Amino acid sequence: MTIKIGLVGCGFISRSHLRGWRRVPDAEVVAVSDVDLARARERAAEFDVPRVYGSLQEMLQAEALDAIDVLTPPPGHKELVLIAAVYGKPILCQKPLALELSDAEEMIAACHRHGVRLMVNENTRWDPLVQALRSEIAGGTIGTPFYARFDSRYPIAWPTTEYPNSFLLNKHRFLTNQTRLIISEKMIHFIDVARFLFGDAETVYAQTQNVSPLLRGDDLATLVIKFPQMFIVVESSWCSKGYIRPSRRFVSGAIEGTEGTIFLGGQRGVTVVSDQRGTYVPAFDPDPQEEETFYRAQAHFVECLRTGAPFETGPEDNYKTLAIALKAYESAASNQVVAIPRLDAGGS
Amino acid sequence: MTIKIGLVGCGFISRSHLRGWRRVPDAEVVAVSDVDLARARERAAEFDVPRVYGSLQEMLQAEALDAIDVLTPPPGHKELVLIAAVYGKPILCQKPLALELSDAEEMIAACHRHGVRLMVNENTRWDPLVQALRSEIAGGTIGTPFYARFDSRYPIAWPTTEYPNSFLLNKHRFLTNQTRLIISEKMIHFIDVARFLFGDAETVYAQTQNVSPLLRGDDLATLVIKFPQMFIVVESSWCSKGYIRPSRRFVSGAIEGTEGTIFLGGQRGVTVVSDQRGTYVPAFDPDPQEEETFYRAQAHFVECLRTGAPFETGPEDNYKTLAIALKAYESAASNQVVAIPRLDAGGS
């Protein structure tokens, strides 16, 4: 039986989602909605989606949907998830789930109350490189990890000599007004990878900058995240000048252990230097498209709906990632170390 | 008139000091002392120093010295500075001045009470690269700095495949028992450079690791130091595996500003990418010997003794550097952000 998906939000990233859905067996996007009806029509035509709506509510009233894919800008997520929950529809929601923890808690509680399943679309979990990192660490080739650093720098916050057409201003214009910016939008991926690799964090300390006069939010941030046996440094910048635009591999940096180091960001994305095994590059798809990771997340969502298995990035798990990202803002504002809260019982 | 220097401590670094003193006009090392008299004799013979003593006190009683150069391991600094102060002799003391702030305060107060001038031998200040960085920033070619990162990694904490003879274990064996290690011994240089470039810091947050089983102290540390208008990340490691030993240029990293970025650690140690001036390498001595920086510090010490001018790295200034380094340990132990104290009035 084909699972009928209704997609909400037809902005830039909807193309990646729609290309992914095309490839998921037994799933079909039967309708899209957007407050900008012209944009919704355009996207529907492009991907042969039969029907178009101006709101989620209209779409839910008219369609017999099996699940909702929410990919509007983050400030809209809460209202849409609450509506879908009332209609009892399983939800795949683009990260970040929310820009305030209290909003996330409300969304998760509503889904629980209505018995609705919620998965956060944390697509980086499905990056083959991330999966390879996990295997390497589990395999013990670098011994016990004691430190990691993830660094990403893209000069996209303002036009520069090298990049006169700012990606952020042209393709993600909604972000220019968001006060919670690079941590919640970009670094949250690397935070999730860190949790996936190293477990649950205890505290976060953050410093942020807003450098670009064209943005309202943080365009450079450094987080120090403390785990029980190690700490990691996560850093991202959209405002740095003079950097060469890196490959699309998710970060540069290193994961250091007692028996060796995994270097991130090289030619094939990762190199391992191990006392036990010398120098080598672990096997993984060397350059998957970002869309591949969306497809894998979508396939996982559908598979779990079918089997009833828990989502990799269900509310309990993703709340921990979100909490680190959002508590980082509290830390930066107060210049204090902030403890990472856990979700109270009651989430689904 | 030649200034007669008595040198205390004939370990590894004394060769660099003695080579430096040879070049300072109108200064002469007339005696050396060490608790290991055989080592003192050996060093004296090597550098044609006429007389040798088993303690500073003996040396002071027997010699008409004009100044003392203290370069024992840090735990010995306090006692030696207090003795030299009683004898009224100006002191050049190797960094770190102390391993506890209270010790530094006591040493500075004693010098003040006895009217004795004290300079901390923070030789990195005199590195031509550091001077070039200061000129570049003052010249405005990268606009207003908003972030800097200094990173140094040397695989010297334990024998590795690449470096079977650990420098730390062979040449600086006294450090293996020191519980305050990489921050106070190595990173303090980069902290001082940061203050030299960016002014006074407000707070420090630190995480540390002790990875090598052959050391008691911290062999990896990350500090986030907050200045009024910017923050910096300082990171050093002696325990990382698989890193290629870098050039002796003091760090890799970057200083980022609104108009461009200074990249550290390239072929000639620094590259500037500036909106105003394109890409260029500022002029500085491309590869000075570390000893050159010792010589410059020593020449500054003698020149200030002669003219009465204040030391670049006198107690008031160096206390601020030391306070950041030592408060970092307090931060790492408590997992809290720590404010940087200032020296109470009374220092000289």
XYZ file of C-alpha atoms in Angstrom:
696
model
C 0.000 0.000 0.000
C 1.342 3.408 -0.968
C 1.765 5.918 1.852
C 0.251 9.238 0.828
C 2.333 12.230 1.878
C 1.261 15.862 2.132
C 4.187 18.273 1.974
C 4.011 21.673 3.696
C 6.319 24.461 2.543
C 7.538 24.891 -1.041
C 10.719 26.926 -0.520
C 14.272 26.191 -1.626
C 14.694 22.905 0.256
C 11.400 21.430 -1.026
C 13.137 20.392 -4.255
C 15.501 18.167 -2.278
C 12.596 16.656 -0.360
C 10.516 16.060 -3.495
C 13.435 14.450 -5.304
C 13.909 12.205 -2.267
C 10.241 11.224 -2.043
C 10.274 10.187 -5.720
C 12.758 7.478 -4.812
C 11.093 6.110 -1.670
C 9.275 2.874 -2.570
C 5.584 2.837 -1.767
C 5.422 6.531 -0.869
C 3.907 9.331 -2.920
C 3.520 13.051 -2.408
C -0.123 13.555 -3.338
C -0.389 17.227 -2.369
C 1.713 20.246 -1.442
C 0.746 23.414 0.397
C 2.276 26.838 0.844
C 0.956 30.229 1.959
C 2.388 31.422 -1.357
C -0.018 29.545 -3.630
C 1.869 30.501 -6.814
C 5.031 28.941 -5.445
C 3.105 25.807 -4.442
C 1.667 25.515 -7.962
C 5.100 25.953 -9.509
C 6.641 23.235 -7.350
C 3.695 20.870 -7.922
C 4.024 21.299 -11.686
C 7.757 20.677 -11.512
C 7.303 17.359 -9.665
C 3.919 16.215 -11.068
C 2.173 16.518 -7.705
C -1.567 16.325 -8.448
C -3.021 18.825 -5.939
C -2.099 22.151 -4.336
C -3.369 23.993 -1.232
C -2.845 27.358 0.447
C -2.682 25.879 3.970
C -2.109 22.622 5.850
C -5.637 22.750 7.252
C -7.221 22.956 3.787
C -4.998 20.106 2.633
C -5.942 17.916 5.596
C -9.642 18.581 5.116
C -9.561 17.694 1.434
C -7.053 14.806 1.348
C -6.879 11.319 2.893
C -3.206 11.647 3.863
C -1.094 9.029 5.673
C 1.653 11.446 6.806
C 2.818 15.061 6.723
C 6.253 16.387 5.730
C 6.820 19.806 7.336
C 9.581 21.946 5.811
C 8.593 25.530 6.369
C 10.963 27.945 8.144
C 11.346 26.944 11.817
C 9.062 29.594 13.331
C 6.127 27.918 11.531
C 6.805 24.362 12.735
C 4.889 24.529 15.996
C 1.556 25.576 14.580
C 1.786 23.012 11.763
C 2.767 20.127 14.032
C -0.071 20.962 16.438
C -2.564 20.937 13.550
C -1.265 17.645 12.113
C -1.397 16.119 15.617
C -5.061 17.036 15.975
C -5.729 15.324 12.649
C -3.820 12.266 13.891
C -1.278 12.291 11.065
C 2.304 11.052 11.537
C 4.766 13.906 11.040
C 8.243 14.189 9.569
C 9.448 17.663 10.573
C 12.525 19.439 9.196
C 15.181 20.390 11.760
C 15.365 22.419 13.931
C 12.102 21.224 15.453
C 11.714 24.615 17.190
C 13.635 27.748 18.186
C 12.546 27.549 21.853
C 12.680 24.416 23.999
C 9.261 25.204 25.459
C 7.804 25.100 21.933
C 9.441 21.723 21.287
C 8.056 20.376 24.564
C 4.557 21.554 23.657
C 4.794 19.970 20.190
C 6.049 16.672 21.563
C 3.393 16.610 24.293
C 0.639 17.277 21.727
C 1.851 14.411 19.527
C 1.907 12.144 22.570
C -1.565 13.221 23.634
C -2.966 12.479 20.178
C -0.953 9.278 19.766
C 0.772 10.722 16.721
C 4.301 9.687 15.740
C 6.839 12.463 15.194
C 10.259 12.192 13.543
C 12.679 15.088 13.148
C 14.321 15.159 9.736
C 17.944 15.200 10.950
C 19.283 14.096 7.592
C 22.995 14.297 8.500
C 22.594 11.133 10.605
C 22.175 9.283 7.319
C 25.312 10.689 5.705
C 27.499 7.670 4.814
C 30.485 9.557 6.206
C 28.789 9.868 9.585
C 27.899 6.190 9.510
C 31.527 5.375 8.637
C 32.766 7.493 11.558
C 30.528 5.570 13.915
C 31.818 2.227 12.640
C 35.436 3.379 12.940
C 34.980 4.508 16.525
C 32.999 1.406 17.504
C 35.710 -0.720 15.885
C 38.246 0.708 18.317
C 40.834 1.729 15.744
C 41.493 5.047 17.494
C 41.109 3.607 20.987
C 39.140 5.723 23.462
C 38.137 9.107 22.038
C 39.124 12.002 24.288
C 38.534 15.028 22.067
C 36.804 16.058 18.853
C 36.599 19.202 16.824
C 34.061 19.939 14.063
C 34.593 23.123 12.090
C 32.595 24.445 9.144
C 33.115 27.800 7.500
C 31.128 29.038 4.524
C 31.481 32.658 3.409
C 27.778 33.082 2.696
C 26.588 35.692 5.171
C 27.383 38.667 2.967
C 28.715 39.246 -0.512
C 32.514 38.910 -0.645
C 35.096 39.321 -3.365
C 35.189 35.549 -3.872
C 31.434 35.036 -3.487
C 29.573 38.113 -4.683
C 26.270 36.227 -4.652
C 25.595 35.325 -1.047
C 23.880 31.944 -0.891
C 22.250 32.869 2.383
C 20.762 36.077 1.045
C 19.644 34.620 -2.282
C 18.444 31.120 -1.406
C 17.600 31.208 2.301
C 16.383 34.768 2.645
C 13.993 33.798 5.482
C 17.065 33.253 7.660
C 18.135 36.891 7.462
C 15.457 37.862 9.976
C 15.950 34.900 12.327
C 17.661 35.888 15.601
C 18.673 32.279 16.317
C 20.700 31.522 13.276
C 23.890 29.528 12.722
C 23.669 27.322 15.815
C 20.061 26.263 15.304
C 20.239 26.097 11.524
C 23.696 24.698 10.771
C 25.597 23.586 13.859
C 22.675 21.501 15.078
C 23.724 18.898 12.474
C 27.214 18.620 13.951
C 25.808 18.563 17.480
C 23.612 15.649 16.447
C 26.604 13.865 14.902
C 28.513 14.368 18.163
C 25.677 12.805 20.171
C 25.393 9.963 17.651
C 29.120 9.249 18.075
C 29.772 10.057 21.736
C 26.489 9.725 23.644
C 24.748 12.184 25.933
C 26.249 15.566 26.786
C 26.324 17.168 30.228
C 26.906 20.882 29.616
C 27.418 23.449 26.879
C 29.361 26.717 26.812
C 28.983 29.007 23.817
C 30.222 32.280 22.419
C 28.552 33.854 19.402
C 29.003 36.830 17.094
C 26.705 38.669 14.735
C 29.139 40.136 12.230
C 27.235 40.546 8.980
C 25.140 43.728 8.937
C 22.755 41.886 6.613
C 21.733 39.340 9.248
C 19.998 39.676 12.622
C 21.265 36.445 14.178
C 24.498 34.693 15.077
C 26.728 34.118 12.039
C 29.727 32.742 13.959
C 29.629 30.514 17.023
C 31.915 28.300 19.064
C 30.485 25.647 21.375
C 32.378 23.599 23.938
C 30.251 20.554 24.758
C 31.193 18.405 27.727
C 30.530 14.665 27.708
C 31.306 12.428 30.706
C 34.709 11.246 29.380
C 35.585 13.860 26.771
C 34.776 17.268 25.398
C 34.238 18.539 21.887
C 34.555 21.898 20.182
C 32.021 22.723 17.478
C 32.553 25.846 15.456
C 30.776 27.290 12.454
C 31.013 30.562 10.618
C 29.101 32.156 7.770
C 30.840 35.538 8.092
C 34.538 34.665 7.745
C 36.436 36.321 4.931
C 39.138 34.875 2.741
C 38.274 31.216 3.251
C 38.128 29.015 0.217
C 34.707 27.459 -0.052
C 35.184 23.916 1.228
C 33.863 20.751 -0.345
C 30.382 19.703 0.646
C 31.802 17.111 3.073
C 30.163 18.106 6.288
C 33.098 19.512 8.276
C 36.808 19.710 8.808
C 38.298 18.793 12.138
C 39.426 15.707 13.983
C 38.349 12.985 16.371
C 41.283 12.132 18.615
C 41.683 8.912 20.566
C 44.283 7.154 22.666
C 45.299 4.941 19.714
C 44.950 7.340 16.795
C 43.155 10.235 15.158
C 40.402 10.526 12.556
C 41.034 13.581 10.391
C 37.956 15.120 8.781
C 37.895 17.266 5.686
C 40.569 15.732 3.505
C 40.264 14.750 -0.132
C 37.841 11.912 0.543
C 36.352 13.448 3.641
C 38.157 11.368 6.237
C 41.553 9.827 6.961
C 42.382 7.613 9.919
C 45.833 7.419 11.481
C 45.896 4.523 13.911
C 48.683 2.915 15.939
C 47.111 -0.435 15.100
C 46.340 0.003 11.423
C 48.570 2.738 10.042
C 47.046 5.366 7.750
C 43.930 4.605 5.737
C 40.636 5.968 4.419
C 37.595 4.011 5.573
C 35.155 2.809 2.938
C 32.113 4.972 2.336
C 30.365 6.646 -0.548
C 32.940 9.384 -1.187
C 30.593 12.104 -2.405
C 26.901 11.465 -1.878
C 24.517 14.225 -2.806
C 22.887 15.981 0.120
C 19.628 14.700 -1.376
C 20.797 11.170 -0.785
C 20.690 11.884 2.957
C 17.158 13.291 2.649
C 16.092 10.201 0.754
C 17.550 7.925 3.424
C 15.785 9.840 6.203
C 12.497 9.664 4.309
C 12.884 5.952 3.629
C 13.571 5.387 7.333
C 10.432 7.343 8.255
C 8.257 5.269 5.934
C 9.874 2.009 7.014
C 9.233 2.801 10.691
C 5.635 3.768 9.976
C 5.218 0.411 8.262
C 6.911 -1.729 10.929
C 6.220 0.289 14.064
C 9.954 0.409 14.843
C 11.169 3.497 16.742
C 12.591 6.401 14.741
C 16.342 6.997 14.954
C 15.562 10.677 15.443
C 12.300 10.524 17.339
C 11.375 13.117 19.968
C 13.355 11.671 22.901
C 16.520 11.528 20.862
C 16.201 14.737 18.933
C 15.204 16.719 22.017
C 18.715 16.118 23.369
C 20.271 17.548 20.210
C 17.889 20.494 20.176
C 18.501 21.155 23.874
C 22.259 21.520 23.294
C 21.688 23.921 20.387
C 19.147 26.072 22.194
C 20.906 26.026 25.581
C 23.966 27.295 23.709
C 22.065 30.529 23.111
C 21.325 30.778 26.820
C 25.013 30.228 27.505
C 26.148 32.874 25.025
C 23.690 35.426 26.413
C 24.629 34.819 30.057
C 28.324 33.904 29.555
C 27.710 30.896 31.783
C 27.985 27.129 31.384
C 24.513 25.608 30.964
C 23.394 22.079 31.859
C 21.621 20.036 29.166
C 18.061 19.167 30.207
C 16.364 15.860 29.359
C 12.844 15.542 28.051
C 10.319 14.837 30.812
C 8.493 11.513 30.548
C 5.469 11.747 28.308
C 7.078 12.199 24.895
C 6.324 9.534 22.291
C 79.574 49.569 32.353
C 78.935 45.845 31.994
C 75.904 44.457 33.835
C 76.940 41.349 35.730
C 74.329 38.570 35.562
C 74.010 35.562 37.842
C 72.068 32.727 36.210
C 70.062 30.245 38.339
C 69.195 26.843 36.878
C 71.352 24.979 34.361
C 68.776 22.680 32.730
C 67.878 22.295 29.052
C 66.767 25.896 28.457
C 69.902 27.418 30.019
C 71.785 26.909 26.754
C 69.307 29.186 24.957
C 69.648 31.788 27.705
C 73.450 31.629 27.735
C 73.636 31.916 23.952
C 71.339 34.948 24.202
C 73.374 36.631 26.951
C 76.544 36.289 24.834
C 74.980 38.609 22.299
C 73.607 41.278 24.645
C 76.001 44.272 24.563
C 77.366 45.299 27.957
C 76.002 42.264 29.802
C 77.937 39.266 31.036
C 76.991 36.090 32.887
C 79.684 36.001 35.578
C 78.296 33.029 37.524
C 75.794 30.194 37.302
C 74.204 28.119 40.050
C 72.334 24.834 40.192
C 71.471 22.378 42.964
C 73.151 19.844 40.657
C 76.686 21.218 40.902
C 78.051 18.862 38.229
C 75.507 20.179 35.741
C 76.378 23.772 36.704
C 80.073 23.088 36.113
C 79.364 21.477 32.762
C 77.281 24.444 31.572
C 79.849 26.966 32.880
C 82.657 25.190 31.021
C 80.566 25.108 27.845
C 79.961 28.891 27.925
C 83.179 30.097 29.612
C 81.346 31.322 32.702
C 84.048 31.954 35.336
C 82.318 30.798 38.560
C 79.848 28.138 39.709
C 77.663 27.790 42.840
C 75.342 25.214 44.369
C 72.680 27.758 45.352
C 71.511 31.296 44.633
C 72.282 32.341 48.196
C 75.933 31.266 47.955
C 76.208 33.027 44.609
C 74.723 36.261 45.997
C 77.032 36.181 49.021
C 80.139 35.679 46.918
C 79.412 37.811 43.841
C 78.742 41.511 43.206
C 75.880 40.865 40.793
C 73.756 43.489 39.007
C 70.855 41.155 38.133
C 69.580 37.589 38.421
C 68.239 35.386 35.614
C 65.937 32.694 37.081
C 65.246 29.680 34.866
C 64.604 26.757 37.184
C 61.399 24.724 36.916
C 58.390 26.876 37.942
C 57.899 25.400 41.454
C 61.302 26.866 42.414
C 60.642 30.428 41.173
C 59.025 31.773 44.320
C 61.807 30.959 46.732
C 64.476 32.261 44.356
C 62.655 35.518 43.591
C 62.091 36.134 47.323
C 65.826 35.636 48.003
C 66.917 37.878 45.125
C 64.459 40.536 46.320
C 66.002 40.517 49.812
C 69.395 41.053 48.218
C 67.971 43.943 46.177
C 68.845 42.422 42.811
C 66.731 43.043 39.670
C 65.223 39.792 38.431
C 64.456 38.357 35.013
C 62.284 35.287 35.699
C 61.362 32.614 33.162
C 57.610 32.126 32.513
C 55.368 30.996 34.093
C 56.154 33.243 37.041
C 54.293 30.822 39.355
C 51.811 27.935 39.345
C 49.480 29.604 41.866
C 48.260 33.199 41.661
C 48.812 33.644 45.398
C 52.497 32.761 44.900
C 52.798 35.337 42.107
C 51.151 37.963 44.296
C 53.584 37.241 47.119
C 56.585 37.435 44.762
C 55.431 40.709 43.223
C 54.696 42.233 46.649
C 58.150 41.224 47.934
C 59.836 42.854 44.924
C 57.777 45.976 45.506
C 58.629 46.062 49.225
C 62.338 45.780 48.481
C 62.222 48.198 45.555
C 63.422 45.449 43.205
C 62.491 45.394 39.524
C 60.995 42.168 38.160
C 60.504 41.200 34.532
C 58.915 37.952 33.369
C 60.766 36.372 30.457
C 57.783 36.093 28.091
C 59.988 35.660 25.053
C 57.164 35.096 22.528
C 56.314 38.810 22.715
C 59.564 39.425 20.889
C 58.864 36.984 18.080
C 58.972 39.016 14.831
C 55.818 37.205 13.707
C 53.950 38.422 16.774
C 55.211 41.947 16.180
C 54.083 41.682 12.542
C 50.615 40.522 13.635
C 50.307 43.545 15.885
C 51.278 45.912 13.061
C 48.826 44.265 10.669
C 45.944 44.585 13.102
C 46.849 48.125 14.111
C 47.093 48.995 10.405
C 43.443 48.070 9.972
C 43.905 45.738 7.000
C 41.469 43.178 8.429
C 39.122 45.803 9.878
C 37.790 45.096 13.366
C 38.828 41.668 14.699
C 35.883 39.626 15.938
C 37.427 36.177 16.450
C 40.800 34.455 16.704
C 41.966 30.889 17.014
C 45.452 29.754 18.062
C 46.148 26.044 17.817
C 49.384 24.193 18.526
C 49.782 20.435 18.489
C 53.056 18.647 19.146
C 53.063 14.873 19.604
C 55.597 14.959 22.433
C 53.744 13.659 25.472
C 54.505 10.017 24.803
C 56.466 7.991 22.303
C 54.562 7.547 19.024
C 55.289 5.741 15.792
C 56.380 9.001 14.169
C 58.238 10.315 17.221
C 59.608 7.422 19.244
C 61.769 9.806 21.314
C 59.389 12.001 23.237
C 60.879 15.484 23.533
C 58.923 16.092 26.709
C 60.185 12.957 28.423
C 63.790 13.358 27.275
C 64.411 17.094 27.430
C 61.861 18.470 29.879
C 61.565 15.564 32.278
C 60.727 17.874 35.220
C 57.383 18.556 33.527
C 56.257 14.937 33.846
C 55.495 15.464 37.544
C 53.896 18.885 37.198
C 50.089 18.800 37.670
C 49.667 22.171 35.917
C 51.149 21.416 32.582
C 50.257 22.438 29.043
C 48.286 25.588 29.896
C 50.885 27.075 32.234
C 53.901 25.859 30.264
C 52.887 26.215 26.604
C 49.556 27.960 26.124
C 50.569 30.856 28.344
C 52.619 32.133 25.373
C 49.556 32.238 23.128
C 47.478 33.793 25.901
C 50.098 36.511 26.184
C 50.047 37.046 22.415
C 46.257 37.353 22.561
C 46.483 40.036 25.261
C 49.235 41.807 23.327
C 46.980 41.905 20.253
C 43.487 42.317 21.699
C 43.797 43.918 25.147
C 42.440 42.792 28.492
C 40.260 39.706 28.825
C 37.106 39.421 30.919
C 36.558 35.686 31.455
C 37.998 32.287 30.659
C 36.356 28.889 30.173
C 38.555 25.818 29.889
C 38.370 22.091 29.350
C 41.438 19.915 29.855
C 42.503 16.305 29.445
C 45.319 14.226 30.864
C 45.733 11.537 28.228
C 49.341 10.374 28.401
C 49.897 7.852 31.203
C 53.464 9.188 31.405
C 52.370 12.644 32.591
C 50.512 13.831 35.691
C 49.189 17.103 34.265
C 47.015 18.403 31.437
C 48.375 17.456 28.016
C 45.433 18.812 25.984
C 43.425 21.933 26.703
C 40.937 24.244 25.030
C 40.350 27.758 26.365
C 37.628 30.169 25.302
C 38.720 33.654 26.355
C 36.212 36.482 26.219
C 37.315 40.021 25.453
C 34.900 42.974 25.439
C 34.346 42.944 21.643
C 35.459 39.465 20.618
C 36.357 36.006 21.824
C 39.259 33.729 21.072
C 39.818 29.987 21.187
C 43.254 28.784 22.278
C 43.992 25.109 21.978
C 47.133 23.081 22.527
C 47.870 19.399 22.628
C 50.916 17.313 23.395
C 49.054 13.994 23.306
C 47.476 13.949 19.837
C 48.417 11.089 17.555
C 48.987 11.151 13.832
C 49.751 14.844 13.502
C 52.747 15.820 11.448
C 55.115 17.827 13.578
C 54.491 21.419 12.534
C 57.125 24.021 11.767
C 58.400 25.989 14.718
C 56.166 28.954 13.798
C 54.272 29.462 16.959
C 50.764 28.301 15.997
C 48.264 27.617 13.288
C 44.910 29.320 13.308
C 43.378 32.574 12.182
C 42.558 36.102 13.232
C 39.296 37.108 11.589
C 38.114 40.660 11.048
C 35.324 42.514 9.306
C 37.591 43.320 6.329
C 39.692 40.162 6.088
C 41.429 37.276 7.801
C 45.006 36.648 8.922
C 45.826 32.963 8.455
C 48.528 31.581 10.746
C 50.675 28.560 10.093
C 51.285 28.689 6.381
C 54.598 28.378 4.607
C 55.932 31.670 5.920
C 53.897 31.623 9.085
C 51.209 34.112 8.096
C 49.056 35.125 5.130
C 46.622 38.012 5.063
C 43.493 38.071 2.903
C 42.052 41.569 2.994
C 39.207 43.235 1.117
C 41.418 46.316 0.826
C 44.744 44.769 -0.094
C 44.089 41.349 -1.631
C 46.265 38.432 -0.517
C 49.768 39.017 0.811
C 52.375 37.928 3.328
C 53.488 40.689 5.687
C 57.207 41.354 6.010
C 58.944 39.755 8.985
C 61.941 37.572 9.673
C 60.561 34.322 8.192
C 62.318 31.886 10.492
C 64.016 33.343 13.538
C 65.537 30.936 16.005
C 63.721 30.635 19.309
C 66.971 31.908 20.826
C 66.560 35.128 18.915
C 63.434 35.803 20.985
C 65.348 35.072 24.211
C 68.092 37.451 23.124
C 65.562 40.183 22.396
C 63.890 39.733 25.794
C 67.273 39.854 27.534
C 68.359 42.957 25.593
C 65.056 44.634 26.573
C 65.656 43.746 30.231
C 69.156 45.257 30.213
C 68.044 48.328 28.268
C 65.244 49.008 30.773
C 67.612 48.545 33.721
C 69.898 51.104 32.087
C 67.216 53.669 31.204
C 64.681 53.077 33.949
C 61.965 52.519 31.307
C 59.140 50.122 32.253
C 59.420 46.498 31.175
C 57.060 45.300 28.412
C 56.343 42.254 30.542
C 56.619 43.666 34.050
C 54.471 42.384 36.906
C 51.302 44.369 36.171
C 51.233 43.201 32.591
C 52.349 39.627 33.077
C 49.997 39.080 36.004
C 47.070 39.454 33.574
C 48.504 36.740 31.325
C 49.259 34.471 34.274
C 45.796 35.049 35.726
C 44.133 33.794 32.521
C 46.330 30.677 32.468
C 45.834 29.817 36.134
C 42.129 30.700 36.252
C 41.725 28.316 33.314
C 42.624 25.495 35.711
C 39.971 26.716 38.138
C 37.489 26.737 35.253
C 38.372 23.236 34.089
C 38.099 21.849 37.635
C 34.744 23.499 38.365
C 33.314 23.452 34.802
C 32.417 27.111 35.291
C 33.308 30.363 33.573
C 35.854 32.282 35.682
C 36.420 36.052 35.781
C 39.982 37.321 35.257
C 41.248 39.161 38.325
C 43.544 42.208 38.179
C 46.599 42.710 40.332
C 45.878 44.804 43.447
C 47.758 48.093 43.629
C 51.192 47.645 45.158
C 53.001 45.713 42.433
C 56.016 47.407 40.854
